[in-house]
CSV table of C-alpha atoms and ligand atoms in Angstrom, one decimal:
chain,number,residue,atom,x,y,z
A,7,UNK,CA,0.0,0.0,0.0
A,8,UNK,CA,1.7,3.4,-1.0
A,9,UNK,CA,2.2,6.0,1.5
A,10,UNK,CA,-1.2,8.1,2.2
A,11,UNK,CA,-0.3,12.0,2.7
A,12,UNK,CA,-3.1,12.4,4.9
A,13,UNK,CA,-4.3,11.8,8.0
A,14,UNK,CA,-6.6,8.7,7.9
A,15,UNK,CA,-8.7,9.0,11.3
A,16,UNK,CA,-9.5,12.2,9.8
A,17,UNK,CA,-10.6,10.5,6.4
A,18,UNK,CA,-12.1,8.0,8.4
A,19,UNK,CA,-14.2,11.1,10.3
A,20,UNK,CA,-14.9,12.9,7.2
A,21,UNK,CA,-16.2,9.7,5.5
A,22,UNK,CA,-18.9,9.3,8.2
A,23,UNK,CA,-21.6,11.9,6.8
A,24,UNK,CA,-20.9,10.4,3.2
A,25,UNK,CA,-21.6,7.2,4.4
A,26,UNK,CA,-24.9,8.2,6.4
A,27,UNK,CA,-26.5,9.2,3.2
A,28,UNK,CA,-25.4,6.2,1.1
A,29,UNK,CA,-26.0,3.5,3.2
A,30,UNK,CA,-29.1,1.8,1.5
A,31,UNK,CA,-31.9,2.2,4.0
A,32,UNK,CA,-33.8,-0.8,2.6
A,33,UNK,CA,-30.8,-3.5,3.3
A,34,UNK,CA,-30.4,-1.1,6.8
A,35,UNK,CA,-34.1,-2.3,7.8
A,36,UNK,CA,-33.8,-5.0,7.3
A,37,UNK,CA,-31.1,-5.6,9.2
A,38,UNK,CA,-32.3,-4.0,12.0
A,39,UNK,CA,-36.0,-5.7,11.9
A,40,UNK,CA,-33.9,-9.1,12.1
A,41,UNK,CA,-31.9,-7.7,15.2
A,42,UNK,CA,-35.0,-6.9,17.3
A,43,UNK,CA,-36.4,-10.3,16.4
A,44,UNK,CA,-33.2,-12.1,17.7
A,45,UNK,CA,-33.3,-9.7,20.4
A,46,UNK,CA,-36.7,-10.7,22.0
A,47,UNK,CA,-34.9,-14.1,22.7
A,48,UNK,CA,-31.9,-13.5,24.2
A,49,UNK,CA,-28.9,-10.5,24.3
A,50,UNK,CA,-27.2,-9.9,21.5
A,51,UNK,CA,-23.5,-10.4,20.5
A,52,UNK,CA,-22.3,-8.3,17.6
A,53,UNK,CA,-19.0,-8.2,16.3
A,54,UNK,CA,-17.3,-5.3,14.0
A,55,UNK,CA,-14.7,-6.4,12.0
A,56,UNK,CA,-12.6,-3.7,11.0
A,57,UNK,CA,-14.7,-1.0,12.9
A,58,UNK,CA,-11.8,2.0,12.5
A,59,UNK,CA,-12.6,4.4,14.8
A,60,UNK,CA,-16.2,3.2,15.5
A,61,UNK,CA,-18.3,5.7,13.2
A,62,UNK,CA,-20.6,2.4,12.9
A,63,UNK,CA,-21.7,1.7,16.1
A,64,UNK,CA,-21.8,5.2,17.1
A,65,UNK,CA,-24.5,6.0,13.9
A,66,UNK,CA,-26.3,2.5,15.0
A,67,UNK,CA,-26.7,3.8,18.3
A,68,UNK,CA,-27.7,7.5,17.0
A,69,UNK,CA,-30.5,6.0,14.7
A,70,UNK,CA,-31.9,4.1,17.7
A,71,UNK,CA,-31.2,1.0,15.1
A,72,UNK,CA,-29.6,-1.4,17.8
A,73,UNK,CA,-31.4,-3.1,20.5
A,74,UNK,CA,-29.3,-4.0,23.9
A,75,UNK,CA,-26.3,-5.3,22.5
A,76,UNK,CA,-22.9,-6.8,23.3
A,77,UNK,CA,-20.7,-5.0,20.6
A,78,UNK,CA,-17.0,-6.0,20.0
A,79,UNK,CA,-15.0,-3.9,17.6
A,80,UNK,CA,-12.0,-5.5,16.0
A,81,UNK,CA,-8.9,-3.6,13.8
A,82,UNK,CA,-6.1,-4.9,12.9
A,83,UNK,CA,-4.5,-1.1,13.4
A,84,UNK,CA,-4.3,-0.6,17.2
A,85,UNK,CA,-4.2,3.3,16.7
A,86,UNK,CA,-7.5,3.1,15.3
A,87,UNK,CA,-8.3,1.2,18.2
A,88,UNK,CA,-7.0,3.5,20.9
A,89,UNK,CA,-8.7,6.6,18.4
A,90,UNK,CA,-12.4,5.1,18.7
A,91,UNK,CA,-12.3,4.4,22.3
A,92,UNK,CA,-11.4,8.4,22.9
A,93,UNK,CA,-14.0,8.8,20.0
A,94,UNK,CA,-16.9,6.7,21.3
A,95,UNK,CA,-16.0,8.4,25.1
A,96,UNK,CA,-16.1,11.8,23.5
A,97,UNK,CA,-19.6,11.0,21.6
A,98,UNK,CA,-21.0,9.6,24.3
A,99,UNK,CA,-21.0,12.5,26.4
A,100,UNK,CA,-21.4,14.9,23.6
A,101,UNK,CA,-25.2,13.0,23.4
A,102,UNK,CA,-25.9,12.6,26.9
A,103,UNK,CA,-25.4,8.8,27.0
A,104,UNK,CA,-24.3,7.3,30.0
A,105,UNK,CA,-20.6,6.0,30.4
A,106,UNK,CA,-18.9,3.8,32.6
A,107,UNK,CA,-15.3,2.2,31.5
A,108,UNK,CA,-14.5,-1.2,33.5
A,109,UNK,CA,-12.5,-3.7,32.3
A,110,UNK,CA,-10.8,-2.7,29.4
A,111,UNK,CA,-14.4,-2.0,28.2
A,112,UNK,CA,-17.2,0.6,27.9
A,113,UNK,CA,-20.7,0.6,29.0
A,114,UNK,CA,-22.9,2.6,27.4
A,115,UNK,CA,-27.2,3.2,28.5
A,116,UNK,CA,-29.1,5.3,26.0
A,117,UNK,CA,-33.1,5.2,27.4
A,118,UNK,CA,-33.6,1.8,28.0
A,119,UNK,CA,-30.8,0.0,26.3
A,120,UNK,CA,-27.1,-1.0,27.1
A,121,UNK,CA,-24.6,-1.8,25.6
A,122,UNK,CA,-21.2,-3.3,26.4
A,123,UNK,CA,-18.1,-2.5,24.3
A,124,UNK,CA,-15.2,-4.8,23.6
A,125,UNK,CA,-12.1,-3.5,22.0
A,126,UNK,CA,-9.9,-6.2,20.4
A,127,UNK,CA,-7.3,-5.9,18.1
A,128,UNK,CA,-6.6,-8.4,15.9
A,129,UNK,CA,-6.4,-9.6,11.9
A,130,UNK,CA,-9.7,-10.6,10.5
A,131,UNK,CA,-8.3,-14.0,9.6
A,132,UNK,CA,-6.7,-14.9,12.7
A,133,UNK,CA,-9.8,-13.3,14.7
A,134,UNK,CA,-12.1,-15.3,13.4
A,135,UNK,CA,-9.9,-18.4,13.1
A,136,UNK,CA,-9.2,-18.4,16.9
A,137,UNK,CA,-13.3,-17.2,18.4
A,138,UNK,CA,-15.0,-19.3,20.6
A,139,UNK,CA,-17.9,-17.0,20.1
A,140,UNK,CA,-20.8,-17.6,18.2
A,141,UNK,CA,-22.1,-14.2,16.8
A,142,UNK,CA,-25.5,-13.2,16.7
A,143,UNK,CA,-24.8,-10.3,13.7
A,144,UNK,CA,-21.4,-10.2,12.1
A,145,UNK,CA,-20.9,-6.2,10.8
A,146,UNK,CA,-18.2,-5.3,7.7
A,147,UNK,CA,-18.5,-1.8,6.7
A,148,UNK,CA,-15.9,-0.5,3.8
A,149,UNK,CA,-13.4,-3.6,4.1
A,150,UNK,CA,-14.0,-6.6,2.5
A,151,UNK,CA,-12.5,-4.9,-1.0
A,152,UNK,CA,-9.4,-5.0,1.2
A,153,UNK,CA,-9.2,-8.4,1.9
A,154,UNK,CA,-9.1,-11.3,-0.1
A,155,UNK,CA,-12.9,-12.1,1.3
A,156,UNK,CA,-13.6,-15.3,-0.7
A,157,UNK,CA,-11.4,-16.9,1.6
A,158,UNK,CA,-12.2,-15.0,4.6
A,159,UNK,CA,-16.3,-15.4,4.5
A,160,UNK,CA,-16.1,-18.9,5.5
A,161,UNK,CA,-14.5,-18.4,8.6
A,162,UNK,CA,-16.2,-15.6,9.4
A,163,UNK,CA,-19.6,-17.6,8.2
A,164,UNK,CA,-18.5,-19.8,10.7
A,165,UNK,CA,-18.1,-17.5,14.2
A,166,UNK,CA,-21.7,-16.6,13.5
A,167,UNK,CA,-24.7,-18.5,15.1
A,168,UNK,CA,-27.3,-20.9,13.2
A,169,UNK,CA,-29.8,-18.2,11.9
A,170,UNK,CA,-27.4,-15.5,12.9
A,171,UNK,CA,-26.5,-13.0,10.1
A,172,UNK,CA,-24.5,-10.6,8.6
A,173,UNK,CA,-24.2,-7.3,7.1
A,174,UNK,CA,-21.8,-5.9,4.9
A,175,UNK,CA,-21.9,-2.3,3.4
A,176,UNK,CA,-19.9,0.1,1.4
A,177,UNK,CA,-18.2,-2.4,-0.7
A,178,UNK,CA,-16.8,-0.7,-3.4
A,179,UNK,CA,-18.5,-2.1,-7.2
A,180,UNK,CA,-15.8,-0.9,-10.1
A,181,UNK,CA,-17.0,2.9,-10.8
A,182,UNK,CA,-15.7,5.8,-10.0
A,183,UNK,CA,-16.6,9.2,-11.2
A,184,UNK,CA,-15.1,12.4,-11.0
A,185,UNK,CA,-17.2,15.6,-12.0
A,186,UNK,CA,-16.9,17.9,-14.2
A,187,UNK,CA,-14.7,16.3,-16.7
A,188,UNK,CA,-11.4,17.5,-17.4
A,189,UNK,CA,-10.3,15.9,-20.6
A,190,UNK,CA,-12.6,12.3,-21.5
A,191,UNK,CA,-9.6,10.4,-22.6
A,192,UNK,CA,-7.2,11.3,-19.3
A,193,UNK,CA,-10.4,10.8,-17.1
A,194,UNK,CA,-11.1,7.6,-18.5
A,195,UNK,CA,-7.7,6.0,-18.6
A,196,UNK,CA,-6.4,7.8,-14.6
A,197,UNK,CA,-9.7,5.6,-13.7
A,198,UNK,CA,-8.9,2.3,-15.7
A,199,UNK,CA,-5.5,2.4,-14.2
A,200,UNK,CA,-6.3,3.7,-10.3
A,201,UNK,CA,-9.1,0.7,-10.4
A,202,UNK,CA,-6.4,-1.9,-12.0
A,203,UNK,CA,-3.9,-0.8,-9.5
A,204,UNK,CA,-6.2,-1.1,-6.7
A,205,UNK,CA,-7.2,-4.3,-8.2
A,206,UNK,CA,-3.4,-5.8,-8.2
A,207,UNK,CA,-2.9,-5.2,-4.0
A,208,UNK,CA,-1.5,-8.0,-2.5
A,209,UNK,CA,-2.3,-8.3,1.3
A,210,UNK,CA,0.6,-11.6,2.1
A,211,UNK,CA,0.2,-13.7,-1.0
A,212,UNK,CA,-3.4,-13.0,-1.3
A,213,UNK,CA,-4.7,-11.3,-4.2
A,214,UNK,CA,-7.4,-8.5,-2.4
A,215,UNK,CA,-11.0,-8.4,-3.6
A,216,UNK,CA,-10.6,-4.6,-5.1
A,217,UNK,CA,-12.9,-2.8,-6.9
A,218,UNK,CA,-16.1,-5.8,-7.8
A,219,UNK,CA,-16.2,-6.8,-4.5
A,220,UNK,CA,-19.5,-5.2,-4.7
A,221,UNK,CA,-20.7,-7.5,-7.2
A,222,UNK,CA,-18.4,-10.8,-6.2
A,223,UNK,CA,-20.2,-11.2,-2.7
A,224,UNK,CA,-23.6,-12.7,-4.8
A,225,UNK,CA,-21.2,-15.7,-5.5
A,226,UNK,CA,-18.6,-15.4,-2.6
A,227,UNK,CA,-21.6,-15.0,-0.3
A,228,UNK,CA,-23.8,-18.1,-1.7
A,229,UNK,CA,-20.4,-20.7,-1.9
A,230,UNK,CA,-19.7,-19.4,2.0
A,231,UNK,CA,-22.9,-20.7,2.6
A,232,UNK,CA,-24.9,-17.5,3.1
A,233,UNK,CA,-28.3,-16.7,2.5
A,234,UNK,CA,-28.7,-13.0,1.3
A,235,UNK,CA,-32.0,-11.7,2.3
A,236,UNK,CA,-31.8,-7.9,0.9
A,237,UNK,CA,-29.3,-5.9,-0.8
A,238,UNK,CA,-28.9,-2.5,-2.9
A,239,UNK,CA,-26.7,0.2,-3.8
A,240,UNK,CA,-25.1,2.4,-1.3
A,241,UNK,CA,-23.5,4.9,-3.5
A,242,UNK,CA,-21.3,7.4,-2.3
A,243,UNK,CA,-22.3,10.7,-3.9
A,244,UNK,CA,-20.6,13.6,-3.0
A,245,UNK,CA,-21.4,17.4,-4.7
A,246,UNK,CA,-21.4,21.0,-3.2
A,247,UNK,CA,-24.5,23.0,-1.7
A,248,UNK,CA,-24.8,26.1,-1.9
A,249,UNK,CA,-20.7,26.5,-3.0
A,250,UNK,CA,-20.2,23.9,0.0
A,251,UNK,CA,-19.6,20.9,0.7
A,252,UNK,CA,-21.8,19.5,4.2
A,253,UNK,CA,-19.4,18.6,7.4
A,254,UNK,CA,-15.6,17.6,6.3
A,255,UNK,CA,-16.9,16.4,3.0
A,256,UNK,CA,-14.3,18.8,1.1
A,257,UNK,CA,-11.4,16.7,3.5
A,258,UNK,CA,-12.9,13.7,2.1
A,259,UNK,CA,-12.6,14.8,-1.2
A,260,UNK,CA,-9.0,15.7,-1.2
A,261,UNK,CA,-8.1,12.3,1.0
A,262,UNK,CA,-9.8,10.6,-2.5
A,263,UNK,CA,-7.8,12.9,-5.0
A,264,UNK,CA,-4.4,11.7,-2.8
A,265,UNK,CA,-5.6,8.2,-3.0
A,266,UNK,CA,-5.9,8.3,-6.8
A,267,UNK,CA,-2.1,10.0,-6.8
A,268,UNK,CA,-0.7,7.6,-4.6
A,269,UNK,CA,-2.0,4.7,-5.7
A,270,UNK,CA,-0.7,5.6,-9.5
A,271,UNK,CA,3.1,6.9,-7.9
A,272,UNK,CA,5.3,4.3,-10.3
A,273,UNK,CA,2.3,2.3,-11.4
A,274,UNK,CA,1.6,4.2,-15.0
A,275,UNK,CA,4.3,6.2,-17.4
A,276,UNK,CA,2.5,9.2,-18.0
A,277,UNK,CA,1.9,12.6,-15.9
A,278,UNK,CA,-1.1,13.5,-13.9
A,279,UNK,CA,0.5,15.5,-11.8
A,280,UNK,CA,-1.9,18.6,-13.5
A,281,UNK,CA,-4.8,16.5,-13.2
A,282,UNK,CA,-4.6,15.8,-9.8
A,283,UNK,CA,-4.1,19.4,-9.1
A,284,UNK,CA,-7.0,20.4,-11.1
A,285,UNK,CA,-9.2,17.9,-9.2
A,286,UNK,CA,-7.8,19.5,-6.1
A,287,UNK,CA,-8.5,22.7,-7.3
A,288,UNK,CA,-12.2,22.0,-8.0
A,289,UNK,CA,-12.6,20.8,-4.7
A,290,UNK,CA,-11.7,24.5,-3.7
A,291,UNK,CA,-13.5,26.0,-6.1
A,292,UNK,CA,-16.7,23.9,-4.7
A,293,UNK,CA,-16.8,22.1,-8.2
A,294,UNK,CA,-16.0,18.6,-7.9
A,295,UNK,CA,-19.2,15.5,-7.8
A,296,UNK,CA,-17.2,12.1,-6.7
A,297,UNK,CA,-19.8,9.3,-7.6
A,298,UNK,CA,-18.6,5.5,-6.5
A,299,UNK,CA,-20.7,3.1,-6.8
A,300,UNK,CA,-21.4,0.4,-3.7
A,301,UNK,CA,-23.2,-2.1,-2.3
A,302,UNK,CA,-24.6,-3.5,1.0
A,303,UNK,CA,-25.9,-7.0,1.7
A,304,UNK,CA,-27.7,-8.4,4.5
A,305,UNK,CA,-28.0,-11.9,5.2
A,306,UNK,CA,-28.3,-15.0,7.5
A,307,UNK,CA,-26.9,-18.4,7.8
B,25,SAM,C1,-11.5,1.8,4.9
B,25,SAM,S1,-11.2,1.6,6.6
B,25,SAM,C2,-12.8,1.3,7.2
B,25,SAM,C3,-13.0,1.5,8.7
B,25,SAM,C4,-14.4,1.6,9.2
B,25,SAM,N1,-15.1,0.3,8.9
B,25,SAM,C5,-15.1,2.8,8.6
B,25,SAM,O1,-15.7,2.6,7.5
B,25,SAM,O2,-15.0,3.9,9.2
B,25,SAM,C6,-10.5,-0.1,6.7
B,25,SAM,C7,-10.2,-0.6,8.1
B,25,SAM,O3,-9.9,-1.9,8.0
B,25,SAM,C8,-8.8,-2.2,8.9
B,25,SAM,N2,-8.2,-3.4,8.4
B,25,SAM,C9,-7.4,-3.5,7.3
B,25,SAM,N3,-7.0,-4.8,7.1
B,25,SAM,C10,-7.5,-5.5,8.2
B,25,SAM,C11,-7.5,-6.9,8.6
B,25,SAM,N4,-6.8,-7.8,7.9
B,25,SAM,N5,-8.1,-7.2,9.7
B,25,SAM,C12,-8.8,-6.3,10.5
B,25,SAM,N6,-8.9,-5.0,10.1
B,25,SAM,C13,-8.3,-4.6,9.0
B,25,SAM,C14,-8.0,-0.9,8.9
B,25,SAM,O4,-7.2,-0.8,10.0
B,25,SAM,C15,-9.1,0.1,8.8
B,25,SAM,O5,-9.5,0.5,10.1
């Protein structure tokens, strides 16, 4: 992975109002009609597998979508670790939910429900390799492009309970586009090569899923032995208001134009170096739409 210039628990902030408009509401219902079902039978057990800095939990919380819950949040980046426990602290009292830390873990009590927090960090193969636990709802939220997650949806198929399910959104689904355009036949072959790039990531010896994960998990999910109940496009769709951007968005936009840059340092043998700067200039100018397109699955065992 090439050097990012910026910071990424502030891409990782940025990314969080983005992602609260894309998320596909239908698969996100569903989802959490499933939990409360579950939940009328016994406490939950969730697990978040690469939860960053814990934007997930903390907008499942916010939307009143989780019922009492055992959450444990996984990364394989301790920083990101130690980030969302000051995050989720922070947040907490920022809404007026109680707080208690015990243990190495947090518990939370919004109105009637609780919630406990485990921190754990750990690599999604080896985590789910080693569990004891069975998981009531397994969460994957803008990773399994990362991973090589043909291989890794069996195992983690197999921490989660008979009838327990899973839900996996943002994963990325091969287009990118980049508003307005600055010459068709640059735009076009910057993408084709920043998606083939991407595409070519090793993570070991393991080829990553890259940019059709989106469309892959129909088949990776039905040979891991999954059963997808609902999924649906979770776009990310990012454009100026009113010669704004909402929140951090602009951030967000400039973290992408760096990614496209870095990703193509020594990877292509022509110049974009004018290209990029435009794009970074638009962003200033309250110019640039960034359109990728997604999907989110939910689904049982
Ligand atoms: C694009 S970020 C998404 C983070 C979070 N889900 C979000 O959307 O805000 C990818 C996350 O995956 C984590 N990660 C990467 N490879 C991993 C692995 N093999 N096992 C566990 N976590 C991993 C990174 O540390 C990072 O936090």
């Amino acid at each position: 992975m090439n050097k990012q210039l910026f910071n990424f628990v502030d891409y990782l902030e940025s990314k969080k109002t983005v992602d609260d408009r894309a998320l596909n509401r239908v698969v996100l219902n569903k989802m959490c009609d499933y939990l409360h079902e579950m939940a009328r039978q016994k406490p939950l057990q969730i697990v978040e597998i690469a939860s960053g800095i814990g934007t997930m939990l903390e907008r499942l919380i916010d939307w009143d979508l989780l019922p009492s819950a055992t959450y444990t949040m996984v990364d394989v980046n301790e920083k990101y670790i130690l980030c969302a426990k000051e995050h989720i602290q922070a947040w907490a009292k920022q809404q007026n939910i109680k707080f208690i830390e015990f243990d190495d873990k947090f518990f939370l009590q919004k109105d009637d429900k609780k919630f406990e927090i485990n921190f754990c960090i750990a690599d999604a193969t080896s985590f789910f390799s080693k569990t004891h636990e069975k998981y009531d709802l397994v969460i994957a939220h803008a990773f399994l492009d990362l991973v090589n997650s043909e291989e890794l949806l069996p195992l983690l198929f197999g921490a989660i309970q008979k009838k327990g399910a899973f839900y996996f959104s943002i994963n990325f689904d091969g287009e990118t586009i980049f508003l307005p355009q600055i010459n068709a036949d640059l735009d076009q072959k910057i993408i084709y090569d920043y998606h083939r790039v991407m595409d070519e990531q090793k993570v070991g010896d393991k080829t990553v899923s890259g940019t059709k994960v989106g469309r892959n998990l129909f088949a990776y999910i039905h040979n891991a032995g999954g059963k997808i109940i609902e999924a649906g496009s979770s776009d990310w769709t990012v454009f100026p208001r009113e010669n704004r951007y909402p929140h951090r968005e602009n951030y967000f936009l400039h973290c992408i134009i760096d990614t496209v840059s870095q990703t193509l340092t020594d990877q292509i043998n022509y110049n974009i170096n004018s290209w990029i700067t435009s794009r970074h200039d638009q962003i200033e100018d309250a110019e640039l739409v960034y359109i990728a397109h997604q999907l989110d699955f939910f689904g049982i065992i």
